[in-house]
């Protein structure tokens, strides 16, 4: 058996592009430092809205296949070699936005049995034995059914793995401190006239914004800002980047955060605000 690196990080995301927007700088930083970074994406985002007019014909399976190529390119930009689709390519389909008929598709991730999907994730945990897990909060950050389901599956997989004697030492949820978001959006308003986007988003459009005191951990990814932006650009069907801002298909400008923030929900920390996801972990574990 190949010896595992000393530090092992697992991220669980709903669709291709979520990882680059939320954790691109974190992933690039830890990959560059020699940690084993594993990304598990739960669907191919077959129901995503396509931005470039020349790609507007892509939908369903064809869009999913294209987004897998985008994901592959993004991971190359971040230096991440271990990325997988939960249960294999095409096992779970995009569920669409909450409240749509798409949610009722028997093949969509929202309809998946949580224990069954979690068991598939436990297979990955057995292999890579992560000490740190990153996923969404119970609302999925902004209420998308696939994000909510990714949270449920990740948390359940952690429970099942622990019952097998493979506990994950620290679990984090993606966050953005409210004051950081407010400052970034104030700068966006000043810069908006020079951007290719007609309007600015609001704080409500940013997943995971919480009061500052809930944030336990910040990862300075400034040195990896270019890698994060390049990874986001690789998701060309979903993201339009004009550094240091970007927009999704709604054309609403948002800041690109290169310092990324988290809430530790399982595990111990030894200071009010951590600067390392692996703080306090015995690297031999």
PDB file of C-alpha atoms in Angstrom:
ATOM      1  CA  UNK A   1       0.000   0.000   0.000  1.00  0.00           C
ATOM      2  CA  UNK A   2       1.311   3.452  -0.949  1.00  0.00           C
ATOM      3  CA  UNK A   3       2.185   5.539   2.078  1.00  0.00           C
ATOM      4  CA  UNK A   4      -0.236   8.404   2.588  1.00  0.00           C
ATOM      5  CA  UNK A   5       1.030  11.985   2.902  1.00  0.00           C
ATOM      6  CA  UNK A   6       1.150  13.376   6.426  1.00  0.00           C
ATOM      7  CA  UNK A   7      -1.768  15.762   5.855  1.00  0.00           C
ATOM      8  CA  UNK A   8      -4.970  14.732   4.075  1.00  0.00           C
ATOM      9  CA  UNK A   9      -7.844  17.033   3.174  1.00  0.00           C
ATOM     10  CA  UNK A  10     -11.238  15.953   1.788  1.00  0.00           C
ATOM     11  CA  UNK A  11     -13.730  18.371   0.243  1.00  0.00           C
ATOM     12  CA  UNK A  12     -17.309  17.435  -0.656  1.00  0.00           C
ATOM     13  CA  UNK A  13     -19.083  19.656  -3.179  1.00  0.00           C
ATOM     14  CA  UNK A  14     -22.342  19.558  -5.106  1.00  0.00           C
ATOM     15  CA  UNK A  15     -21.355  20.591  -8.656  1.00  0.00           C
ATOM     16  CA  UNK A  16     -18.250  21.384 -10.688  1.00  0.00           C
ATOM     17  CA  UNK A  17     -17.292  25.052 -10.019  1.00  0.00           C
ATOM     18  CA  UNK A  18     -18.409  25.084  -6.352  1.00  0.00           C
ATOM     19  CA  UNK A  19     -14.935  23.957  -5.270  1.00  0.00           C
ATOM     20  CA  UNK A  20     -13.100  26.740  -7.119  1.00  0.00           C
ATOM     21  CA  UNK A  21     -15.420  29.508  -5.919  1.00  0.00           C
ATOM     22  CA  UNK A  22     -15.489  28.401  -2.286  1.00  0.00           C
ATOM     23  CA  UNK A  23     -12.128  26.755  -1.705  1.00  0.00           C
ATOM     24  CA  UNK A  24      -9.877  27.328  -4.709  1.00  0.00           C
ATOM     25  CA  UNK A  25      -7.163  29.175  -2.819  1.00  0.00           C
ATOM     26  CA  UNK A  26      -7.275  26.714   0.082  1.00  0.00           C
ATOM     27  CA  UNK A  27      -6.971  23.742  -2.240  1.00  0.00           C
ATOM     28  CA  UNK A  28      -4.073  25.289  -4.165  1.00  0.00           C
ATOM     29  CA  UNK A  29      -2.244  26.211  -0.967  1.00  0.00           C
ATOM     30  CA  UNK A  30      -2.427  22.795   0.648  1.00  0.00           C
ATOM     31  CA  UNK A  31      -1.686  20.960  -2.591  1.00  0.00           C
ATOM     32  CA  UNK A  32       1.413  23.129  -3.081  1.00  0.00           C
ATOM     33  CA  UNK A  33       2.500  22.387   0.492  1.00  0.00           C
ATOM     34  CA  UNK A  34       2.353  18.637  -0.107  1.00  0.00           C
ATOM     35  CA  UNK A  35      -0.961  17.733   1.487  1.00  0.00           C
ATOM     36  CA  UNK A  36      -3.107  15.124  -0.226  1.00  0.00           C
ATOM     37  CA  UNK A  37      -6.189  17.035  -1.392  1.00  0.00           C
ATOM     38  CA  UNK A  38      -9.199  14.966  -2.442  1.00  0.00           C
ATOM     39  CA  UNK A  39     -12.262  16.524  -4.032  1.00  0.00           C
ATOM     40  CA  UNK A  40     -15.520  14.581  -4.247  1.00  0.00           C
ATOM     41  CA  UNK A  41     -18.148  16.214  -6.464  1.00  0.00           C
ATOM     42  CA  UNK A  42     -21.642  14.807  -6.111  1.00  0.00           C
ATOM     43  CA  UNK A  43     -23.147  15.689  -9.516  1.00  0.00           C
ATOM     44  CA  UNK A  44     -22.004  16.986 -12.903  1.00  0.00           C
ATOM     45  CA  UNK A  45     -24.303  20.006 -12.782  1.00  0.00           C
ATOM     46  CA  UNK A  46     -26.361  18.854 -15.781  1.00  0.00           C
ATOM     47  CA  UNK A  47     -29.043  21.474 -15.080  1.00  0.00           C
ATOM     48  CA  UNK A  48     -26.741  24.479 -14.770  1.00  0.00           C
ATOM     49  CA  UNK A  49     -27.399  27.635 -16.783  1.00  0.00           C
ATOM     50  CA  UNK A  50     -24.810  28.224 -19.505  1.00  0.00           C
ATOM     51  CA  UNK A  51     -23.232  31.683 -19.871  1.00  0.00           C
ATOM     52  CA  UNK A  52     -21.429  31.778 -23.264  1.00  0.00           C
ATOM     53  CA  UNK A  53     -23.908  32.004 -26.170  1.00  0.00           C
ATOM     54  CA  UNK A  54     -21.708  29.720 -28.265  1.00  0.00           C
ATOM     55  CA  UNK A  55     -22.184  26.969 -25.662  1.00  0.00           C
ATOM     56  CA  UNK A  56     -25.895  27.557 -25.070  1.00  0.00           C
ATOM     57  CA  UNK A  57     -26.735  24.337 -26.919  1.00  0.00           C
ATOM     58  CA  UNK A  58     -25.256  22.300 -24.071  1.00  0.00           C
ATOM     59  CA  UNK A  59     -27.832  20.726 -21.761  1.00  0.00           C
ATOM     60  CA  UNK A  60     -28.378  17.576 -19.751  1.00  0.00           C
ATOM     61  CA  UNK A  61     -25.802  14.842 -20.255  1.00  0.00           C
ATOM     62  CA  UNK A  62     -23.862  16.865 -22.833  1.00  0.00           C
ATOM     63  CA  UNK A  63     -23.512  19.725 -20.383  1.00  0.00           C
ATOM     64  CA  UNK A  64     -22.442  17.331 -17.636  1.00  0.00           C
ATOM     65  CA  UNK A  65     -19.729  15.885 -19.864  1.00  0.00           C
ATOM     66  CA  UNK A  66     -18.524  19.376 -20.714  1.00  0.00           C
ATOM     67  CA  UNK A  67     -18.486  20.407 -17.068  1.00  0.00           C
ATOM     68  CA  UNK A  68     -16.399  17.364 -16.194  1.00  0.00           C
ATOM     69  CA  UNK A  69     -13.796  18.625 -18.664  1.00  0.00           C
ATOM     70  CA  UNK A  70     -14.007  22.033 -17.030  1.00  0.00           C
ATOM     71  CA  UNK A  71     -13.484  20.439 -13.627  1.00  0.00           C
ATOM     72  CA  UNK A  72     -10.447  18.576 -14.910  1.00  0.00           C
ATOM     73  CA  UNK A  73      -8.948  21.833 -16.202  1.00  0.00           C
ATOM     74  CA  UNK A  74      -9.717  23.635 -12.942  1.00  0.00           C
ATOM     75  CA  UNK A  75      -8.022  20.947 -10.868  1.00  0.00           C
ATOM     76  CA  UNK A  76      -4.941  21.248 -13.064  1.00  0.00           C
ATOM     77  CA  UNK A  77      -4.818  24.970 -12.250  1.00  0.00           C
ATOM     78  CA  UNK A  78      -5.066  24.223  -8.527  1.00  0.00           C
ATOM     79  CA  UNK A  79      -2.525  21.396  -8.578  1.00  0.00           C
ATOM     80  CA  UNK A  80      -5.074  18.853  -7.332  1.00  0.00           C
ATOM     81  CA  UNK A  81      -4.697  15.376  -8.811  1.00  0.00           C
ATOM     82  CA  UNK A  82      -7.311  13.454  -6.786  1.00  0.00           C
ATOM     83  CA  UNK A  83     -10.821  14.431  -7.816  1.00  0.00           C
ATOM     84  CA  UNK A  84     -13.787  12.099  -8.156  1.00  0.00           C
ATOM     85  CA  UNK A  85     -17.506  11.943  -8.797  1.00  0.00           C
ATOM     86  CA  UNK A  86     -19.477  10.411  -5.937  1.00  0.00           C
ATOM     87  CA  UNK A  87     -20.307   6.854  -6.954  1.00  0.00           C
ATOM     88  CA  UNK A  88     -18.644   7.386 -10.340  1.00  0.00           C
ATOM     89  CA  UNK A  89     -19.419   9.617 -13.305  1.00  0.00           C
ATOM     90  CA  UNK A  90     -23.160  10.078 -13.771  1.00  0.00           C
ATOM     91  CA  UNK A  91     -24.252   8.198 -10.636  1.00  0.00           C
ATOM     92  CA  UNK A  92     -26.186  11.190  -9.287  1.00  0.00           C
ATOM     93  CA  UNK A  93     -27.735  13.886 -11.458  1.00  0.00           C
ATOM     94  CA  UNK A  94     -28.152  17.584 -10.772  1.00  0.00           C
ATOM     95  CA  UNK A  95     -31.417  18.281  -8.913  1.00  0.00           C
ATOM     96  CA  UNK A  96     -32.030  21.805 -10.196  1.00  0.00           C
ATOM     97  CA  UNK A  97     -33.055  24.705  -7.998  1.00  0.00           C
ATOM     98  CA  UNK A  98     -35.281  24.115  -4.971  1.00  0.00           C
ATOM     99  CA  UNK A  99     -38.988  23.808  -5.722  1.00  0.00           C
ATOM    100  CA  UNK A 100     -38.676  22.822  -9.378  1.00  0.00           C
ATOM    101  CA  UNK A 101     -40.048  19.600 -10.861  1.00  0.00           C
ATOM    102  CA  UNK A 102     -36.398  18.587 -11.420  1.00  0.00           C
ATOM    103  CA  UNK A 103     -36.236  17.818  -7.690  1.00  0.00           C
ATOM    104  CA  UNK A 104     -38.578  14.853  -8.262  1.00  0.00           C
ATOM    105  CA  UNK A 105     -36.349  13.092 -10.791  1.00  0.00           C
ATOM    106  CA  UNK A 106     -35.574   9.680  -9.280  1.00  0.00           C
ATOM    107  CA  UNK A 107     -32.008   9.905 -10.618  1.00  0.00           C
ATOM    108  CA  UNK A 108     -31.225  13.270  -9.048  1.00  0.00           C
ATOM    109  CA  UNK A 109     -29.043  13.686  -5.993  1.00  0.00           C
ATOM    110  CA  UNK A 110     -31.847  15.211  -3.927  1.00  0.00           C
ATOM    111  CA  UNK A 111     -33.729  11.905  -4.191  1.00  0.00           C
ATOM    112  CA  UNK A 112     -30.710   9.770  -3.249  1.00  0.00           C
ATOM    113  CA  UNK A 113     -30.834   7.674  -0.100  1.00  0.00           C
ATOM    114  CA  UNK A 114     -28.490   9.485   2.283  1.00  0.00           C
ATOM    115  CA  UNK A 115     -27.061   6.336   3.862  1.00  0.00           C
ATOM    116  CA  UNK A 116     -26.427   4.770   0.463  1.00  0.00           C
ATOM    117  CA  UNK A 117     -24.690   7.874  -0.862  1.00  0.00           C
ATOM    118  CA  UNK A 118     -22.750   8.241   2.386  1.00  0.00           C
ATOM    119  CA  UNK A 119     -21.546   4.645   2.074  1.00  0.00           C
ATOM    120  CA  UNK A 120     -20.060   5.558  -1.302  1.00  0.00           C
ATOM    121  CA  UNK A 121     -18.240   8.457   0.319  1.00  0.00           C
ATOM    122  CA  UNK A 122     -16.994   6.197   3.108  1.00  0.00           C
ATOM    123  CA  UNK A 123     -15.236   4.169   0.407  1.00  0.00           C
ATOM    124  CA  UNK A 124     -13.184   7.281  -0.375  1.00  0.00           C
ATOM    125  CA  UNK A 125     -12.557   7.951   3.317  1.00  0.00           C
ATOM    126  CA  UNK A 126     -11.220   4.414   3.782  1.00  0.00           C
ATOM    127  CA  UNK A 127      -8.785   4.990   0.935  1.00  0.00           C
ATOM    128  CA  UNK A 128      -7.467   8.479   1.696  1.00  0.00           C
ATOM    129  CA  UNK A 129      -8.119   8.657   5.468  1.00  0.00           C
ATOM    130  CA  UNK A 130      -8.621  12.413   5.656  1.00  0.00           C
ATOM    131  CA  UNK A 131      -7.951  14.248   8.885  1.00  0.00           C
ATOM    132  CA  UNK A 132      -9.932  17.280   7.685  1.00  0.00           C
ATOM    133  CA  UNK A 133     -13.293  17.478   5.896  1.00  0.00           C
ATOM    134  CA  UNK A 134     -14.760  20.612   4.303  1.00  0.00           C
ATOM    135  CA  UNK A 135     -18.396  20.828   3.206  1.00  0.00           C
ATOM    136  CA  UNK A 136     -21.452  23.089   3.463  1.00  0.00           C
ATOM    137  CA  UNK A 137     -23.658  24.013   6.390  1.00  0.00           C
ATOM    138  CA  UNK A 138     -27.106  22.374   6.798  1.00  0.00           C
ATOM    139  CA  UNK A 139     -28.667  24.924   4.408  1.00  0.00           C
ATOM    140  CA  UNK A 140     -26.042  24.152   1.794  1.00  0.00           C
ATOM    141  CA  UNK A 141     -24.907  27.750   1.997  1.00  0.00           C
ATOM    142  CA  UNK A 142     -27.878  29.100   0.046  1.00  0.00           C
ATOM    143  CA  UNK A 143     -30.615  26.469  -0.043  1.00  0.00           C
ATOM    144  CA  UNK A 144     -29.821  24.544  -3.222  1.00  0.00           C
ATOM    145  CA  UNK A 145     -31.036  20.950  -2.798  1.00  0.00           C
ATOM    146  CA  UNK A 146     -27.763  19.433  -4.033  1.00  0.00           C
ATOM    147  CA  UNK A 147     -25.773  21.530  -1.577  1.00  0.00           C
ATOM    148  CA  UNK A 148     -28.068  20.542   1.285  1.00  0.00           C
ATOM    149  CA  UNK A 149     -27.768  16.889   0.265  1.00  0.00           C
ATOM    150  CA  UNK A 150     -23.970  17.167  -0.011  1.00  0.00           C
ATOM    151  CA  UNK A 151     -23.918  18.415   3.589  1.00  0.00           C
ATOM    152  CA  UNK A 152     -26.117  15.535   4.763  1.00  0.00           C
ATOM    153  CA  UNK A 153     -24.086  12.912   2.922  1.00  0.00           C
ATOM    154  CA  UNK A 154     -20.731  14.303   4.091  1.00  0.00           C
ATOM    155  CA  UNK A 155     -21.821  14.481   7.721  1.00  0.00           C
ATOM    156  CA  UNK A 156     -23.345  11.001   7.619  1.00  0.00           C
ATOM    157  CA  UNK A 157     -20.245   9.564   5.965  1.00  0.00           C
ATOM    158  CA  UNK A 158     -18.131  11.048   8.747  1.00  0.00           C
ATOM    159  CA  UNK A 159     -20.361   9.303  11.305  1.00  0.00           C
ATOM    160  CA  UNK A 160     -20.165   5.974   9.491  1.00  0.00           C
ATOM    161  CA  UNK A 161     -16.401   6.242   9.092  1.00  0.00           C
ATOM    162  CA  UNK A 162     -15.968   7.024  12.786  1.00  0.00           C
ATOM    163  CA  UNK A 163     -17.992   3.921  13.638  1.00  0.00           C
ATOM    164  CA  UNK A 164     -15.455   1.930  11.596  1.00  0.00           C
ATOM    165  CA  UNK A 165     -12.579   3.394  13.570  1.00  0.00           C
ATOM    166  CA  UNK A 166     -11.725   6.024  10.937  1.00  0.00           C
ATOM    167  CA  UNK A 167     -12.681   9.292  12.624  1.00  0.00           C
ATOM    168  CA  UNK A 168     -12.124  12.584  10.812  1.00  0.00           C
ATOM    169  CA  UNK A 169     -10.421  14.859  13.330  1.00  0.00           C
ATOM    170  CA  UNK A 170     -11.827  18.168  12.092  1.00  0.00           C
ATOM    171  CA  UNK A 171     -14.916  19.078  10.079  1.00  0.00           C
ATOM    172  CA  UNK A 172     -15.399  22.559   8.644  1.00  0.00           C
ATOM    173  CA  UNK A 173     -18.257  24.369   6.949  1.00  0.00           C
ATOM    174  CA  UNK A 174     -17.648  27.062   4.318  1.00  0.00           C
ATOM    175  CA  UNK A 175     -18.178  30.567   5.683  1.00  0.00           C
ATOM    176  CA  UNK A 176     -17.649  34.263   4.879  1.00  0.00           C
ATOM    177  CA  UNK A 177     -17.469  36.758   7.796  1.00  0.00           C
ATOM    178  CA  UNK A 178     -20.092  39.443   7.426  1.00  0.00           C
ATOM    179  CA  UNK A 179     -17.673  42.347   7.907  1.00  0.00           C
ATOM    180  CA  UNK A 180     -15.308  40.939   5.272  1.00  0.00           C
ATOM    181  CA  UNK A 181     -18.187  40.592   2.809  1.00  0.00           C
ATOM    182  CA  UNK A 182     -19.449  44.097   3.558  1.00  0.00           C
ATOM    183  CA  UNK A 183     -16.008  45.602   2.929  1.00  0.00           C
ATOM    184  CA  UNK A 184     -15.586  43.660  -0.304  1.00  0.00           C
ATOM    185  CA  UNK A 185     -19.002  44.743  -1.574  1.00  0.00           C
ATOM    186  CA  UNK A 186     -18.267  48.383  -0.720  1.00  0.00           C
ATOM    187  CA  UNK A 187     -15.206  48.136  -2.961  1.00  0.00           C
ATOM    188  CA  UNK A 188     -17.275  46.453  -5.643  1.00  0.00           C
ATOM    189  CA  UNK A 189     -19.714  49.363  -5.732  1.00  0.00           C
ATOM    190  CA  UNK A 190     -16.799  51.736  -6.353  1.00  0.00           C
ATOM    191  CA  UNK A 191     -15.425  49.535  -9.159  1.00  0.00           C
ATOM    192  CA  UNK A 192     -18.686  48.493 -10.793  1.00  0.00           C
ATOM    193  CA  UNK A 193     -18.666  51.085 -13.583  1.00  0.00           C
ATOM    194  CA  UNK A 194     -15.434  49.605 -14.926  1.00  0.00           C
ATOM    195  CA  UNK A 195     -16.638  45.999 -14.895  1.00  0.00           C
ATOM    196  CA  UNK A 196     -18.349  44.011 -17.666  1.00  0.00           C
ATOM    197  CA  UNK A 197     -21.248  43.222 -15.343  1.00  0.00           C
ATOM    198  CA  UNK A 198     -24.372  45.429 -15.270  1.00  0.00           C
ATOM    199  CA  UNK A 199     -25.153  45.157 -11.564  1.00  0.00           C
ATOM    200  CA  UNK A 200     -23.714  44.037  -8.264  1.00  0.00           C
ATOM    201  CA  UNK A 201     -24.929  41.103  -6.235  1.00  0.00           C
ATOM    202  CA  UNK A 202     -25.810  41.571  -2.570  1.00  0.00           C
ATOM    203  CA  UNK A 203     -24.635  39.829   0.571  1.00  0.00           C
ATOM    204  CA  UNK A 204     -27.696  37.572   0.309  1.00  0.00           C
ATOM    205  CA  UNK A 205     -26.277  36.183  -2.938  1.00  0.00           C
ATOM    206  CA  UNK A 206     -23.101  34.965  -1.232  1.00  0.00           C
ATOM    207  CA  UNK A 207     -23.366  31.500   0.352  1.00  0.00           C
ATOM    208  CA  UNK A 208     -22.306  31.076   3.946  1.00  0.00           C
ATOM    209  CA  UNK A 209     -22.159  34.698   5.136  1.00  0.00           C
ATOM    210  CA  UNK A 210     -22.379  34.707   8.933  1.00  0.00           C
ATOM    211  CA  UNK A 211     -21.591  36.992  11.849  1.00  0.00           C
ATOM    212  CA  UNK A 212     -17.853  37.190  12.422  1.00  0.00           C
ATOM    213  CA  UNK A 213     -17.864  35.374  15.728  1.00  0.00           C
ATOM    214  CA  UNK A 214     -18.989  32.147  14.048  1.00  0.00           C
ATOM    215  CA  UNK A 215     -15.872  32.044  11.878  1.00  0.00           C
ATOM    216  CA  UNK A 216     -13.143  29.988  13.519  1.00  0.00           C
ATOM    217  CA  UNK A 217     -10.602  29.696  10.741  1.00  0.00           C
ATOM    218  CA  UNK A 218      -9.137  31.814   7.957  1.00  0.00           C
ATOM    219  CA  UNK A 219      -6.788  30.559   5.291  1.00  0.00           C
ATOM    220  CA  UNK A 220      -4.707  33.240   3.604  1.00  0.00           C
ATOM    221  CA  UNK A 221      -4.651  32.213  -0.028  1.00  0.00           C
ATOM    222  CA  UNK A 222      -3.303  35.498  -1.377  1.00  0.00           C
ATOM    223  CA  UNK A 223      -0.298  33.729  -2.909  1.00  0.00           C
ATOM    224  CA  UNK A 224      -2.712  31.472  -4.800  1.00  0.00           C
ATOM    225  CA  UNK A 225      -5.077  34.180  -6.078  1.00  0.00           C
ATOM    226  CA  UNK A 226      -3.987  33.633  -9.687  1.00  0.00           C
ATOM    227  CA  UNK A 227      -4.516  29.867  -9.401  1.00  0.00           C
ATOM    228  CA  UNK A 228      -7.995  30.375  -7.947  1.00  0.00           C
ATOM    229  CA  UNK A 229      -8.956  32.831 -10.687  1.00  0.00           C
ATOM    230  CA  UNK A 230      -7.613  30.467 -13.362  1.00  0.00           C
ATOM    231  CA  UNK A 231      -9.585  27.563 -11.878  1.00  0.00           C
ATOM    232  CA  UNK A 232     -12.742  29.668 -11.853  1.00  0.00           C
ATOM    233  CA  UNK A 233     -12.135  30.669 -15.483  1.00  0.00           C
ATOM    234  CA  UNK A 234     -11.849  27.001 -16.396  1.00  0.00           C
ATOM    235  CA  UNK A 235     -15.550  26.667 -15.506  1.00  0.00           C
ATOM    236  CA  UNK A 236     -16.406  28.739 -18.551  1.00  0.00           C
ATOM    237  CA  UNK A 237     -20.032  27.611 -18.816  1.00  0.00           C
ATOM    238  CA  UNK A 238     -20.775  28.792 -15.280  1.00  0.00           C
ATOM    239  CA  UNK A 239     -18.450  31.660 -14.322  1.00  0.00           C
ATOM    240  CA  UNK A 240     -17.370  34.924 -15.918  1.00  0.00           C
ATOM    241  CA  UNK A 241     -14.248  36.266 -14.186  1.00  0.00           C
ATOM    242  CA  UNK A 242     -13.031  39.870 -14.217  1.00  0.00           C
ATOM    243  CA  UNK A 243     -10.519  39.893 -11.358  1.00  0.00           C
ATOM    244  CA  UNK A 244     -11.002  40.558  -8.534  1.00  0.00           C
ATOM    245  CA  UNK A 245     -14.674  39.994  -9.307  1.00  0.00           C
ATOM    246  CA  UNK A 246     -16.824  37.392 -11.028  1.00  0.00           C
ATOM    247  CA  UNK A 247     -20.402  36.736 -12.031  1.00  0.00           C
ATOM    248  CA  UNK A 248     -22.568  33.689 -12.518  1.00  0.00           C
ATOM    249  CA  UNK A 249     -25.318  33.385 -15.134  1.00  0.00           C
ATOM    250  CA  UNK A 250     -27.321  36.095 -13.346  1.00  0.00           C
ATOM    251  CA  UNK A 251     -24.617  38.632 -14.386  1.00  0.00           C
ATOM    252  CA  UNK A 252     -24.441  39.999 -10.837  1.00  0.00           C
ATOM    253  CA  UNK A 253     -20.891  40.924  -9.837  1.00  0.00           C
ATOM    254  CA  UNK A 254     -19.404  39.358  -6.700  1.00  0.00           C
ATOM    255  CA  UNK A 255     -15.959  39.571  -5.093  1.00  0.00           C
ATOM    256  CA  UNK A 256     -13.441  36.763  -5.522  1.00  0.00           C
ATOM    257  CA  UNK A 257     -12.300  35.954  -1.981  1.00  0.00           C
ATOM    258  CA  UNK A 258      -8.677  34.814  -1.839  1.00  0.00           C
ATOM    259  CA  UNK A 259      -8.639  34.546   1.932  1.00  0.00           C
ATOM    260  CA  UNK A 260     -11.139  31.773   2.591  1.00  0.00           C
ATOM    261  CA  UNK A 261     -13.033  31.259   5.821  1.00  0.00           C
ATOM    262  CA  UNK A 262     -14.471  28.332   7.731  1.00  0.00           C
ATOM    263  CA  UNK A 263     -16.417  27.346  10.814  1.00  0.00           C
ATOM    264  CA  UNK A 264     -14.975  24.403  12.749  1.00  0.00           C
ATOM    265  CA  UNK A 265     -17.936  22.242  13.769  1.00  0.00           C
ATOM    266  CA  UNK A 266     -16.082  19.131  14.904  1.00  0.00           C
ATOM    267  CA  UNK A 267     -12.646  19.030  16.469  1.00  0.00           C
ATOM    268  CA  UNK A 268     -10.507  21.135  18.756  1.00  0.00           C
ATOM    269  CA  UNK A 269      -8.847  24.481  18.199  1.00  0.00           C
ATOM    270  CA  UNK A 270      -6.231  26.140  20.343  1.00  0.00           C
ATOM    271  CA  UNK A 271      -6.816  29.774  19.434  1.00  0.00           C
ATOM    272  CA  UNK A 272      -9.708  32.115  18.742  1.00  0.00           C
ATOM    273  CA  UNK A 273      -9.006  32.227  14.991  1.00  0.00           C
ATOM    274  CA  UNK A 274      -7.058  29.409  13.366  1.00  0.00           C
ATOM    275  CA  UNK A 275      -4.839  29.957  10.333  1.00  0.00           C
ATOM    276  CA  UNK A 276      -4.269  26.281   9.508  1.00  0.00           C
ATOM    277  CA  UNK A 277      -6.921  23.625   8.908  1.00  0.00           C
ATOM    278  CA  UNK A 278      -4.576  21.007  10.366  1.00  0.00           C
ATOM    279  CA  UNK A 279      -3.790  22.902  13.572  1.00  0.00           C
ATOM    280  CA  UNK A 280      -3.635  20.531  16.521  1.00  0.00           C
ATOM    281  CA  UNK A 281      -3.643  17.366  14.409  1.00  0.00           C
ATOM    282  CA  UNK A 282      -0.954  14.779  14.918  1.00  0.00           C
ATOM    283  CA  UNK A 283       0.402  14.338  11.384  1.00  0.00           C
ATOM    284  CA  UNK A 284       1.086  10.652  11.914  1.00  0.00           C
ATOM    285  CA  UNK A 285      -2.594   9.960  12.580  1.00  0.00           C
TER     286      UNK A 285
END
